[in-house]
Amino acid sequence: MAPEAPLYIYAVCWVPEKGLVLPPGIERDTVLIEQAGLGAIAEPGLDLAALEADDQRLLTAVLTHDQVICDLFQQTTLLPLRFGIQLTSQVGLEAHLQENQKNYRRKLALLADKAEYQIKLVPAEVALPPLPEGLTGRDYFLAKKSRLQAQSEEQQRQQEELSHLMATLQPIYPNLQTATSDEGILRLYLLLNSSQAKELLLQAELWQRQMPRWQLNLSEALPPYHFVS
């Protein structure tokens, strides 16, 4: 590979003694660049600007980027990089690994034998109960007020369920990270070792029973996307 060829970067990782089975990249085969006892998974010659100019190709590229990281995660401890990281040459990448080796080694050591787990919490719709038919005047307005009050109380119970879960989780998982979508879907991100993951699976079933106003979904083991700065 010519030193001046641009390199699209997927991840920095430990290189196991048995080596790595490198997955195909977005458009070409991926390569392993080793420096200072670290490895970087890269794809040479990718035209990133051309991908970003085509929505369909861009979507495919983003999905492939994630798949490459997931494939590698099954083989070794890694630091997944966000989509779109590209360096101008192999020489530049080797220099980067050399200069940042202490930081990368520290992060990889913290992530060894751990995986990210996502808990997705989808709130049940709190609908207004139907109004009795035939109401007029004061009876109608009292019934409407009562209906709104019932909805408000149900929403309050929903938030109490969530508050109870968060109060339970935060002392156990101090590195808990959260994100909320515009649709009100809450995602919790946990970094766990294998023994903690087994306990989480059992606990998730209990939490779902305790939270009937939420749909709780637990992911499989994922690369530590949210724990790499």
CSV table of N, CA and C in Angstrom, one decimal, residues 59-222:
chain,number,residue,atom,x,y,z
A,59,LEU,N,-25.8,5.9,3.5
A,59,LEU,CA,-26.5,5.0,4.4
A,59,LEU,C,-25.8,3.6,4.5
A,60,THR,N,-25.5,3.1,3.3
A,60,THR,CA,-24.9,1.8,3.2
A,60,THR,C,-23.5,1.8,3.9
A,61,ALA,N,-22.8,2.9,3.7
A,61,ALA,CA,-21.5,3.1,4.3
A,61,ALA,C,-21.6,3.1,5.9
A,62,VAL,N,-22.6,3.9,6.4
A,62,VAL,CA,-22.7,4.0,7.8
A,62,VAL,C,-23.0,2.6,8.4
A,63,LEU,N,-23.9,1.8,7.8
A,63,LEU,CA,-24.2,0.5,8.3
A,63,LEU,C,-23.0,-0.4,8.2
A,64,THR,N,-22.2,-0.3,7.1
A,64,THR,CA,-21.0,-1.2,7.0
A,64,THR,C,-20.0,-0.8,8.1
A,65,HIS,N,-19.9,0.5,8.3
A,65,HIS,CA,-18.9,1.0,9.3
A,65,HIS,C,-19.3,0.3,10.7
A,66,ASP,N,-20.5,0.2,11.0
A,66,ASP,CA,-21.0,-0.4,12.3
A,66,ASP,C,-20.7,-1.9,12.3
A,67,GLN,N,-21.0,-2.5,11.1
A,67,GLN,CA,-20.8,-4.0,11.0
A,67,GLN,C,-19.3,-4.4,11.2
A,68,VAL,N,-18.4,-3.6,10.6
A,68,VAL,CA,-17.0,-3.8,10.7
A,68,VAL,C,-16.6,-3.8,12.2
A,69,ILE,N,-17.1,-2.8,12.9
A,69,ILE,CA,-16.8,-2.6,14.3
A,69,ILE,C,-17.3,-3.8,15.1
A,70,CYS,N,-18.6,-4.2,14.8
A,70,CYS,CA,-19.2,-5.3,15.5
A,70,CYS,C,-18.4,-6.6,15.3
A,71,ASP,N,-18.0,-6.8,14.0
A,71,ASP,CA,-17.2,-8.1,13.7
A,71,ASP,C,-15.9,-8.1,14.5
A,72,LEU,N,-15.2,-7.0,14.6
A,72,LEU,CA,-14.0,-6.9,15.3
A,72,LEU,C,-14.1,-7.0,16.8
A,73,PHE,N,-15.2,-6.5,17.3
A,73,PHE,CA,-15.5,-6.6,18.7
A,73,PHE,C,-15.7,-8.0,19.2
A,74,GLN,N,-16.1,-8.9,18.3
A,74,GLN,CA,-16.2,-10.3,18.7
A,74,GLN,C,-14.8,-11.0,18.8
A,75,GLN,N,-13.8,-10.3,18.4
A,75,GLN,CA,-12.4,-10.9,18.4
A,75,GLN,C,-11.5,-10.2,19.4
A,76,THR,N,-11.7,-8.9,19.7
A,76,THR,CA,-10.7,-8.2,20.5
A,76,THR,C,-11.3,-7.0,21.2
A,77,THR,N,-10.6,-6.5,22.2
A,77,THR,CA,-11.0,-5.2,22.8
A,77,THR,C,-10.6,-4.1,21.9
A,78,LEU,N,-11.5,-3.2,21.7
A,78,LEU,CA,-11.3,-2.1,20.7
A,78,LEU,C,-11.9,-0.8,21.2
A,79,LEU,N,-11.5,0.3,20.5
A,79,LEU,CA,-12.0,1.6,20.7
A,79,LEU,C,-12.7,2.0,19.4
A,80,PRO,N,-14.0,1.9,19.3
A,80,PRO,CA,-14.7,2.2,18.0
A,80,PRO,C,-14.7,3.7,17.7
A,81,LEU,N,-14.4,4.0,16.5
A,81,LEU,CA,-14.4,5.4,16.1
A,81,LEU,C,-15.7,5.8,15.4
A,82,ARG,N,-16.1,7.0,15.5
A,82,ARG,CA,-17.3,7.5,14.8
A,82,ARG,C,-17.1,7.4,13.3
A,83,PHE,N,-18.2,7.4,12.6
A,83,PHE,CA,-18.2,7.4,11.1
A,83,PHE,C,-17.5,8.7,10.6
A,84,GLY,N,-16.6,8.5,9.6
A,84,GLY,CA,-16.1,9.7,8.9
A,84,GLY,C,-14.7,10.0,9.3
A,85,ILE,N,-14.0,9.2,10.0
A,85,ILE,CA,-12.6,9.5,10.4
A,85,ILE,C,-11.6,9.0,9.3
A,86,GLN,N,-10.8,9.9,8.8
A,86,GLN,CA,-9.9,9.6,7.7
A,86,GLN,C,-8.6,10.3,7.9
A,87,LEU,N,-7.5,9.6,7.7
A,87,LEU,CA,-6.2,10.2,7.7
A,87,LEU,C,-5.6,10.2,6.3
A,88,THR,N,-4.6,11.0,6.1
A,88,THR,CA,-4.1,11.2,4.7
A,88,THR,C,-3.1,10.1,4.3
A,89,SER,N,-2.5,9.4,5.3
A,89,SER,CA,-1.5,8.4,4.9
A,89,SER,C,-1.3,7.4,6.0
A,90,GLN,N,-0.7,6.3,5.7
A,90,GLN,CA,-0.3,5.3,6.7
A,90,GLN,C,0.8,5.9,7.6
A,91,VAL,N,1.6,6.7,7.1
A,91,VAL,CA,2.7,7.3,7.9
A,91,VAL,C,2.0,8.1,9.0
A,92,GLY,N,1.0,8.9,8.6
A,92,GLY,CA,0.3,9.7,9.5
A,92,GLY,C,-0.4,8.9,10.6
A,93,LEU,N,-1.0,7.8,10.2
A,93,LEU,CA,-1.7,6.9,11.1
A,93,LEU,C,-0.7,6.3,12.1
A,94,GLU,N,0.4,5.9,11.6
A,94,GLU,CA,1.5,5.3,12.5
A,94,GLU,C,2.0,6.3,13.5
A,95,ALA,N,2.2,7.5,13.0
A,95,ALA,CA,2.6,8.6,13.9
A,95,ALA,C,1.6,8.9,15.0
A,96,HIS,N,0.3,8.9,14.6
A,96,HIS,CA,-0.8,9.1,15.5
A,96,HIS,C,-0.8,8.0,16.6
A,97,LEU,N,-0.7,6.8,16.2
A,97,LEU,CA,-0.7,5.7,17.2
A,97,LEU,C,0.5,5.8,18.2
A,98,GLN,N,1.6,6.2,17.6
A,98,GLN,CA,2.8,6.4,18.4
A,98,GLN,C,2.7,7.5,19.5
A,99,GLU,N,2.1,8.6,19.0
A,99,GLU,CA,2.0,9.8,19.9
A,99,GLU,C,0.9,9.6,21.0
A,100,ASN,N,-0.1,8.8,20.6
A,100,ASN,CA,-1.2,8.6,21.6
A,100,ASN,C,-1.3,7.2,22.2
A,101,GLN,N,-0.2,6.5,22.2
A,101,GLN,CA,-0.2,5.1,22.7
A,101,GLN,C,-0.5,5.0,24.1
A,102,LYS,N,-0.1,5.9,25.0
A,102,LYS,CA,-0.4,5.8,26.4
A,102,LYS,C,-1.9,6.0,26.7
A,103,ASN,N,-2.5,7.0,26.0
A,103,ASN,CA,-3.9,7.2,26.2
A,103,ASN,C,-4.7,6.0,25.6
A,104,TYR,N,-4.3,5.5,24.5
A,104,TYR,CA,-5.1,4.4,23.9
A,104,TYR,C,-4.9,3.1,24.8
A,105,ARG,N,-3.7,2.9,25.3
A,105,ARG,CA,-3.5,1.7,26.1
A,105,ARG,C,-4.3,1.8,27.4
A,106,ARG,N,-4.4,3.0,28.0
A,106,ARG,CA,-5.2,3.2,29.2
A,106,ARG,C,-6.7,2.9,28.9
A,107,LYS,N,-7.2,3.4,27.8
A,107,LYS,CA,-8.6,3.2,27.5
A,107,LYS,C,-8.9,1.8,27.2
A,108,LEU,N,-8.0,1.2,26.4
A,108,LEU,CA,-8.2,-0.3,26.1
A,108,LEU,C,-8.2,-1.1,27.4
A,109,ALA,N,-7.3,-0.8,28.3
A,109,ALA,CA,-7.3,-1.6,29.5
A,109,ALA,C,-8.6,-1.4,30.3
A,110,LEU,N,-9.2,-0.2,30.3
A,110,LEU,CA,-10.4,0.0,31.0
A,110,LEU,C,-11.6,-0.8,30.4
A,111,LEU,N,-11.5,-1.0,29.1
A,111,LEU,CA,-12.6,-1.7,28.4
A,111,LEU,C,-12.4,-3.2,28.2
A,112,ALA,N,-11.3,-3.7,28.6
A,112,ALA,CA,-11.0,-5.1,28.5
A,112,ALA,C,-12.1,-6.0,29.1
A,113,ASP,N,-12.5,-6.9,28.3
A,113,ASP,CA,-13.6,-7.9,28.8
A,113,ASP,C,-14.9,-7.2,29.2
A,114,LYS,N,-15.1,-6.1,28.6
A,114,LYS,CA,-16.4,-5.4,28.9
A,114,LYS,C,-17.2,-5.2,27.6
A,115,ALA,N,-18.5,-4.9,27.7
A,115,ALA,CA,-19.3,-4.6,26.6
A,115,ALA,C,-20.3,-3.6,27.0
A,116,GLU,N,-20.9,-2.9,26.0
A,116,GLU,CA,-21.9,-1.9,26.3
A,116,GLU,C,-23.3,-2.6,26.1
A,117,TYR,N,-24.2,-2.3,27.0
A,117,TYR,CA,-25.6,-2.8,27.0
A,117,TYR,C,-26.5,-1.6,27.0
A,118,GLN,N,-27.5,-1.6,26.1
A,118,GLN,CA,-28.4,-0.5,26.0
A,118,GLN,C,-29.8,-1.0,26.5
A,119,ILE,N,-30.4,-0.2,27.4
A,119,ILE,CA,-31.7,-0.4,27.9
A,119,ILE,C,-32.6,0.7,27.2
A,120,LYS,N,-33.5,0.3,26.4
A,120,LYS,CA,-34.4,1.2,25.7
A,120,LYS,C,-35.8,1.2,26.4
A,121,LEU,N,-36.2,2.3,26.9
A,121,LEU,CA,-37.5,2.5,27.6
A,121,LEU,C,-38.4,3.3,26.8
A,122,VAL,N,-39.5,2.6,26.4
A,122,VAL,CA,-40.5,3.3,25.5
A,122,VAL,C,-41.8,3.5,26.4
A,123,PRO,N,-42.2,4.8,26.6
A,123,PRO,CA,-43.3,5.0,27.5
A,123,PRO,C,-44.6,4.6,26.8
A,124,ALA,N,-45.5,3.9,27.6
A,124,ALA,CA,-46.8,3.6,27.0
A,124,ALA,C,-47.6,4.9,26.8
A,125,GLU,N,-48.5,4.9,25.8
A,125,GLU,CA,-49.3,6.1,25.6
A,125,GLU,C,-50.3,6.2,26.7
A,126,VAL,N,-50.3,7.4,27.2
A,126,VAL,CA,-51.3,7.7,28.3
A,126,VAL,C,-52.5,8.5,27.6
A,127,ALA,N,-53.5,7.7,27.2
A,127,ALA,CA,-54.6,8.3,26.5
A,127,ALA,C,-55.7,8.8,27.4
A,128,LEU,N,-56.4,9.8,26.9
A,128,LEU,CA,-57.6,10.3,27.7
A,128,LEU,C,-58.7,9.2,27.7
A,129,PRO,N,-59.3,8.9,28.8
A,129,PRO,CA,-60.4,8.0,28.9
A,129,PRO,C,-61.6,8.6,28.2
A,130,PRO,N,-62.5,7.8,27.6
A,130,PRO,CA,-63.6,8.4,26.9
A,130,PRO,C,-64.6,9.1,27.8
A,131,LEU,N,-65.3,10.1,27.3
A,131,LEU,CA,-66.3,10.8,28.1
A,131,LEU,C,-67.6,10.1,28.0
A,132,PRO,N,-68.4,10.0,29.1
A,132,PRO,CA,-69.7,9.4,29.0
A,132,PRO,C,-70.6,10.2,28.0
A,133,GLU,N,-71.4,9.5,27.3
A,133,GLU,CA,-72.2,10.1,26.3
A,133,GLU,C,-73.4,10.9,26.9
A,134,GLY,N,-73.9,11.9,26.2
A,134,GLY,CA,-75.1,12.6,26.6
A,134,GLY,C,-74.9,13.7,27.7
A,135,LEU,N,-73.6,14.0,28.1
A,135,LEU,CA,-73.4,15.0,29.1
A,135,LEU,C,-73.5,16.4,28.5
A,136,THR,N,-74.0,17.3,29.3
A,136,THR,CA,-74.1,18.7,28.8
A,136,THR,C,-73.8,19.6,30.0
A,137,GLY,N,-73.5,20.9,29.7
A,137,GLY,CA,-73.4,21.9,30.7
A,137,GLY,C,-72.3,21.5,31.7
A,138,ARG,N,-72.7,21.8,33.0
A,138,ARG,CA,-71.7,21.6,34.1
A,138,ARG,C,-71.3,20.1,34.2
A,139,ASP,N,-72.1,19.2,33.9
A,139,ASP,CA,-71.8,17.7,34.0
A,139,ASP,C,-70.7,17.4,33.0
A,140,TYR,N,-70.8,18.0,31.8
A,140,TYR,CA,-69.8,17.8,30.7
A,140,TYR,C,-68.4,18.3,31.1
A,141,PHE,N,-68.4,19.6,31.7
A,141,PHE,CA,-67.2,20.2,32.0
A,141,PHE,C,-66.5,19.5,33.2
A,142,LEU,N,-67.3,19.0,34.2
A,142,LEU,CA,-66.8,18.3,35.3
A,142,LEU,C,-66.2,16.9,34.9
A,143,ALA,N,-66.9,16.3,33.9
A,143,ALA,CA,-66.4,15.0,33.4
A,143,ALA,C,-65.1,15.2,32.6
A,144,LYS,N,-65.0,16.3,31.9
A,144,LYS,CA,-63.8,16.6,31.1
A,144,LYS,C,-62.7,16.9,32.0
A,145,LYS,N,-63.0,17.7,33.1
A,145,LYS,CA,-61.9,18.0,34.1
A,145,LYS,C,-61.4,16.7,34.8
A,146,SER,N,-62.4,15.8,35.1
A,146,SER,CA,-62.0,14.5,35.7
A,146,SER,C,-61.1,13.7,34.8
A,147,ARG,N,-61.5,13.7,33.5
A,147,ARG,CA,-60.7,12.9,32.6
A,147,ARG,C,-59.3,13.4,32.5
A,148,LEU,N,-59.1,14.7,32.4
A,148,LEU,CA,-57.7,15.3,32.4
A,148,LEU,C,-57.0,15.0,33.6
A,149,GLN,N,-57.7,15.0,34.8
A,149,GLN,CA,-57.0,14.7,36.0
A,149,GLN,C,-56.5,13.2,36.0
A,150,ALA,N,-57.4,12.3,35.5
A,150,ALA,CA,-57.0,10.9,35.4
A,150,ALA,C,-55.8,10.7,34.5
A,151,GLN,N,-55.7,11.4,33.4
A,151,GLN,CA,-54.6,11.3,32.5
A,151,GLN,C,-53.3,11.9,33.2
A,152,SER,N,-53.5,13.0,33.9
A,152,SER,CA,-52.3,13.6,34.6
A,152,SER,C,-51.8,12.6,35.7
A,153,GLU,N,-52.7,12.0,36.4
A,153,GLU,CA,-52.3,11.0,37.5
A,153,GLU,C,-51.6,9.8,36.9
A,154,GLU,N,-52.0,9.4,35.7
A,154,GLU,CA,-51.4,8.2,35.1
A,154,GLU,C,-50.0,8.6,34.6
A,155,GLN,N,-49.9,9.8,34.1
A,155,GLN,CA,-48.5,10.3,33.6
A,155,GLN,C,-47.6,10.4,34.8
A,156,GLN,N,-48.1,10.9,36.0
A,156,GLN,CA,-47.3,11.0,37.2
A,156,GLN,C,-46.8,9.6,37.6
A,157,ARG,N,-47.7,8.6,37.6
A,157,ARG,CA,-47.3,7.3,38.0
A,157,ARG,C,-46.3,6.7,37.0
A,158,GLN,N,-46.4,7.1,35.7
A,158,GLN,CA,-45.4,6.7,34.8
A,158,GLN,C,-44.0,7.2,35.1
A,159,GLN,N,-44.0,8.5,35.5
A,159,GLN,CA,-42.7,9.2,35.8
A,159,GLN,C,-42.2,8.6,37.1
A,160,GLU,N,-43.0,8.2,38.0
A,160,GLU,CA,-42.6,7.6,39.3
A,160,GLU,C,-41.9,6.3,39.1
A,161,GLU,N,-42.4,5.5,38.1
A,161,GLU,CA,-41.8,4.3,37.8
A,161,GLU,C,-40.4,4.5,37.2
A,162,LEU,N,-40.3,5.5,36.4
A,162,LEU,CA,-39.0,5.8,35.8
A,162,LEU,C,-38.0,6.3,36.9
A,163,SER,N,-38.5,7.2,37.7
A,163,SER,CA,-37.6,7.7,38.8
A,163,SER,C,-37.1,6.6,39.7
A,164,HIS,N,-38.0,5.7,40.0
A,164,HIS,CA,-37.6,4.6,40.8
A,164,HIS,C,-36.5,3.7,40.2
A,165,LEU,N,-36.6,3.5,38.9
A,165,LEU,CA,-35.6,2.7,38.2
A,165,LEU,C,-34.3,3.5,38.2
A,166,MET,N,-34.3,4.8,37.9
A,166,MET,CA,-33.0,5.5,37.9
A,166,MET,C,-32.4,5.5,39.2
A,167,ALA,N,-33.2,5.7,40.3
A,167,ALA,CA,-32.6,5.6,41.6
A,167,ALA,C,-32.0,4.3,42.0
A,168,THR,N,-32.5,3.2,41.4
A,168,THR,CA,-32.0,1.9,41.6
A,168,THR,C,-30.7,1.7,40.8
A,169,LEU,N,-30.7,2.2,39.6
A,169,LEU,CA,-29.5,2.0,38.7
A,169,LEU,C,-28.3,2.8,39.0
A,170,GLN,N,-28.5,4.1,39.4
A,170,GLN,CA,-27.3,5.0,39.5
A,170,GLN,C,-26.3,4.6,40.5
A,171,PRO,N,-26.7,4.1,41.7
A,171,PRO,CA,-25.7,3.6,42.6
A,171,PRO,C,-24.9,2.4,42.2
A,172,ILE,N,-25.6,1.5,41.4
A,172,ILE,CA,-25.0,0.3,40.9
A,172,ILE,C,-24.1,0.5,39.7
A,173,TYR,N,-24.5,1.4,38.8
A,173,TYR,CA,-23.8,1.7,37.6
A,173,TYR,C,-23.4,3.2,37.5
A,174,PRO,N,-22.3,3.6,38.2
A,174,PRO,CA,-21.9,5.0,38.2
A,174,PRO,C,-21.6,5.6,36.9
A,175,ASN,N,-21.2,4.7,35.9
A,175,ASN,CA,-20.9,5.2,34.5
A,175,ASN,C,-22.1,5.2,33.6
A,176,LEU,N,-23.3,5.1,34.2
A,176,LEU,CA,-24.5,5.1,33.4
A,176,LEU,C,-24.6,6.4,32.5
A,177,GLN,N,-24.9,6.2,31.2
A,177,GLN,CA,-25.2,7.3,30.4
A,177,GLN,C,-26.6,7.3,29.8
A,178,THR,N,-27.2,8.4,29.5
A,178,THR,CA,-28.6,8.4,29.1
A,178,THR,C,-28.7,9.3,27.9
A,179,ALA,N,-29.8,9.0,27.1
A,179,ALA,CA,-30.2,9.9,25.9
A,179,ALA,C,-31.6,9.7,25.7
A,180,THR,N,-32.3,10.8,25.4
A,180,THR,CA,-33.8,10.8,25.2
A,180,THR,C,-34.1,11.3,23.8
A,181,SER,N,-34.9,10.6,23.1
A,181,SER,CA,-35.3,11.1,21.7
A,181,SER,C,-36.5,12.0,21.8
A,182,ASP,N,-36.8,12.6,20.7
A,182,ASP,CA,-37.9,13.6,20.6
A,182,ASP,C,-39.2,12.9,20.9
A,183,GLU,N,-39.3,11.5,20.6
A,183,GLU,CA,-40.5,10.8,20.9
A,183,GLU,C,-40.6,10.3,22.3
A,184,GLY,N,-39.7,10.7,23.2
A,184,GLY,CA,-39.8,10.4,24.6
A,184,GLY,C,-39.2,9.0,24.9
A,185,ILE,N,-38.5,8.4,23.9
A,185,ILE,CA,-37.9,7.1,24.2
A,185,ILE,C,-36.5,7.4,24.9
A,186,LEU,N,-36.3,6.8,26.0
A,186,LEU,CA,-35.1,6.9,26.8
A,186,LEU,C,-34.2,5.7,26.6
A,187,ARG,N,-32.9,6.0,26.4
A,187,ARG,CA,-31.9,5.0,26.2
A,187,ARG,C,-30.9,5.1,27.3
A,188,LEU,N,-30.6,4.0,28.0
A,188,LEU,CA,-29.6,4.0,29.0
A,188,LEU,C,-28.5,3.1,28.5
A,189,TYR,N,-27.3,3.6,28.8
A,189,TYR,CA,-26.1,2.8,28.3
A,189,TYR,C,-25.2,2.4,29.5
A,190,LEU,N,-24.9,1.1,29.6
A,190,LEU,CA,-24.1,0.6,30.7
A,190,LEU,C,-22.9,-0.1,30.1
A,191,LEU,N,-21.8,0.0,30.8
A,191,LEU,CA,-20.6,-0.7,30.5
A,191,LEU,C,-20.3,-1.8,31.5
A,192,LEU,N,-20.4,-3.1,31.1
A,192,LEU,CA,-20.4,-4.2,32.1
A,192,LEU,C,-19.5,-5.3,31.7
A,193,ASN,N,-19.0,-6.0,32.7
A,193,ASN,CA,-18.3,-7.3,32.4
A,193,ASN,C,-19.3,-8.4,32.3
A,194,SER,N,-18.8,-9.6,32.0
A,194,SER,CA,-19.8,-10.7,31.7
A,194,SER,C,-20.6,-11.1,32.9
A,195,SER,N,-20.0,-11.1,34.1
A,195,SER,CA,-20.8,-11.4,35.3
A,195,SER,C,-21.9,-10.4,35.6
A,196,GLN,N,-21.6,-9.1,35.4
A,196,GLN,CA,-22.6,-8.1,35.5
A,196,GLN,C,-23.7,-8.2,34.5
A,197,ALA,N,-23.3,-8.6,33.3
A,197,ALA,CA,-24.3,-8.7,32.2
A,197,ALA,C,-25.3,-9.8,32.5
A,198,LYS,N,-24.9,-10.9,33.1
A,198,LYS,CA,-25.8,-12.0,33.5
A,198,LYS,C,-26.8,-11.4,34.6
A,199,GLU,N,-26.3,-10.7,35.5
A,199,GLU,CA,-27.2,-10.1,36.5
A,199,GLU,C,-28.2,-9.1,35.9
A,200,LEU,N,-27.7,-8.3,35.0
A,200,LEU,CA,-28.5,-7.3,34.3
A,200,LEU,C,-29.7,-8.0,33.6
A,201,LEU,N,-29.5,-9.1,33.0
A,201,LEU,CA,-30.6,-9.8,32.3
A,201,LEU,C,-31.7,-10.2,33.3
A,202,LEU,N,-31.3,-10.7,34.4
A,202,LEU,CA,-32.3,-11.1,35.4
A,202,LEU,C,-33.0,-9.9,36.0
A,203,GLN,N,-32.2,-8.8,36.2
A,203,GLN,CA,-32.8,-7.6,36.8
A,203,GLN,C,-33.8,-7.0,35.8
A,204,ALA,N,-33.5,-7.0,34.5
A,204,ALA,CA,-34.3,-6.4,33.5
A,204,ALA,C,-35.7,-7.0,33.5
A,205,GLU,N,-35.8,-8.3,33.7
A,205,GLU,CA,-37.1,-8.9,33.8
A,205,GLU,C,-37.9,-8.4,35.0
A,206,LEU,N,-37.2,-8.2,36.1
A,206,LEU,CA,-37.9,-7.7,37.3
A,206,LEU,C,-38.3,-6.3,37.1
A,207,TRP,N,-37.4,-5.5,36.5
A,207,TRP,CA,-37.8,-4.1,36.3
A,207,TRP,C,-39.0,-3.9,35.4
A,208,GLN,N,-39.1,-4.8,34.4
A,208,GLN,CA,-40.2,-4.7,33.5
A,208,GLN,C,-41.5,-5.0,34.2
A,209,ARG,N,-41.5,-5.9,35.1
A,209,ARG,CA,-42.7,-6.2,35.9
A,209,ARG,C,-43.0,-5.0,36.8
A,210,GLN,N,-42.0,-4.3,37.3
A,210,GLN,CA,-42.2,-3.1,38.2
A,210,GLN,C,-42.6,-1.9,37.4
A,211,MET,N,-42.5,-1.9,36.1
A,211,MET,CA,-42.8,-0.8,35.2
A,211,MET,C,-43.8,-1.1,34.1
A,212,PRO,N,-45.0,-1.3,34.5
A,212,PRO,CA,-46.0,-1.7,33.5
A,212,PRO,C,-46.4,-0.6,32.5
A,213,ARG,N,-46.0,0.6,32.8
A,213,ARG,CA,-46.3,1.8,32.0
A,213,ARG,C,-45.1,2.1,31.0
A,214,TRP,N,-44.2,1.2,31.0
A,214,TRP,CA,-43.0,1.3,30.0
A,214,TRP,C,-42.7,0.0,29.4
A,215,GLN,N,-42.2,0.0,28.1
A,215,GLN,CA,-41.7,-1.2,27.5
A,215,GLN,C,-40.2,-1.1,27.6
A,216,LEU,N,-39.7,-2.1,28.2
A,216,LEU,CA,-38.2,-2.2,28.5
A,216,LEU,C,-37.6,-3.2,27.6
A,217,ASN,N,-36.6,-2.7,26.8
A,217,ASN,CA,-35.9,-3.6,25.8
A,217,ASN,C,-34.4,-3.6,26.1
A,218,LEU,N,-33.8,-4.7,26.3
A,218,LEU,CA,-32.4,-4.8,26.6
A,218,LEU,C,-31.6,-5.4,25.4
A,219,SER,N,-30.6,-4.7,25.0
A,219,SER,CA,-29.8,-5.1,23.8
A,219,SER,C,-28.9,-6.2,24.2
A,220,GLU,N,-28.3,-6.8,23.1
A,220,GLU,CA,-27.2,-7.8,23.2
A,220,GLU,C,-25.9,-7.0,23.6
A,221,ALA,N,-24.8,-7.7,23.8
A,221,ALA,CA,-23.6,-7.1,24.0
A,221,ALA,C,-23.1,-6.3,22.8
A,222,LEU,N,-22.8,-5.0,23.0
A,222,LEU,CA,-22.4,-4.1,21.9
A,222,LEU,C,-21.0,-3.6,22.1
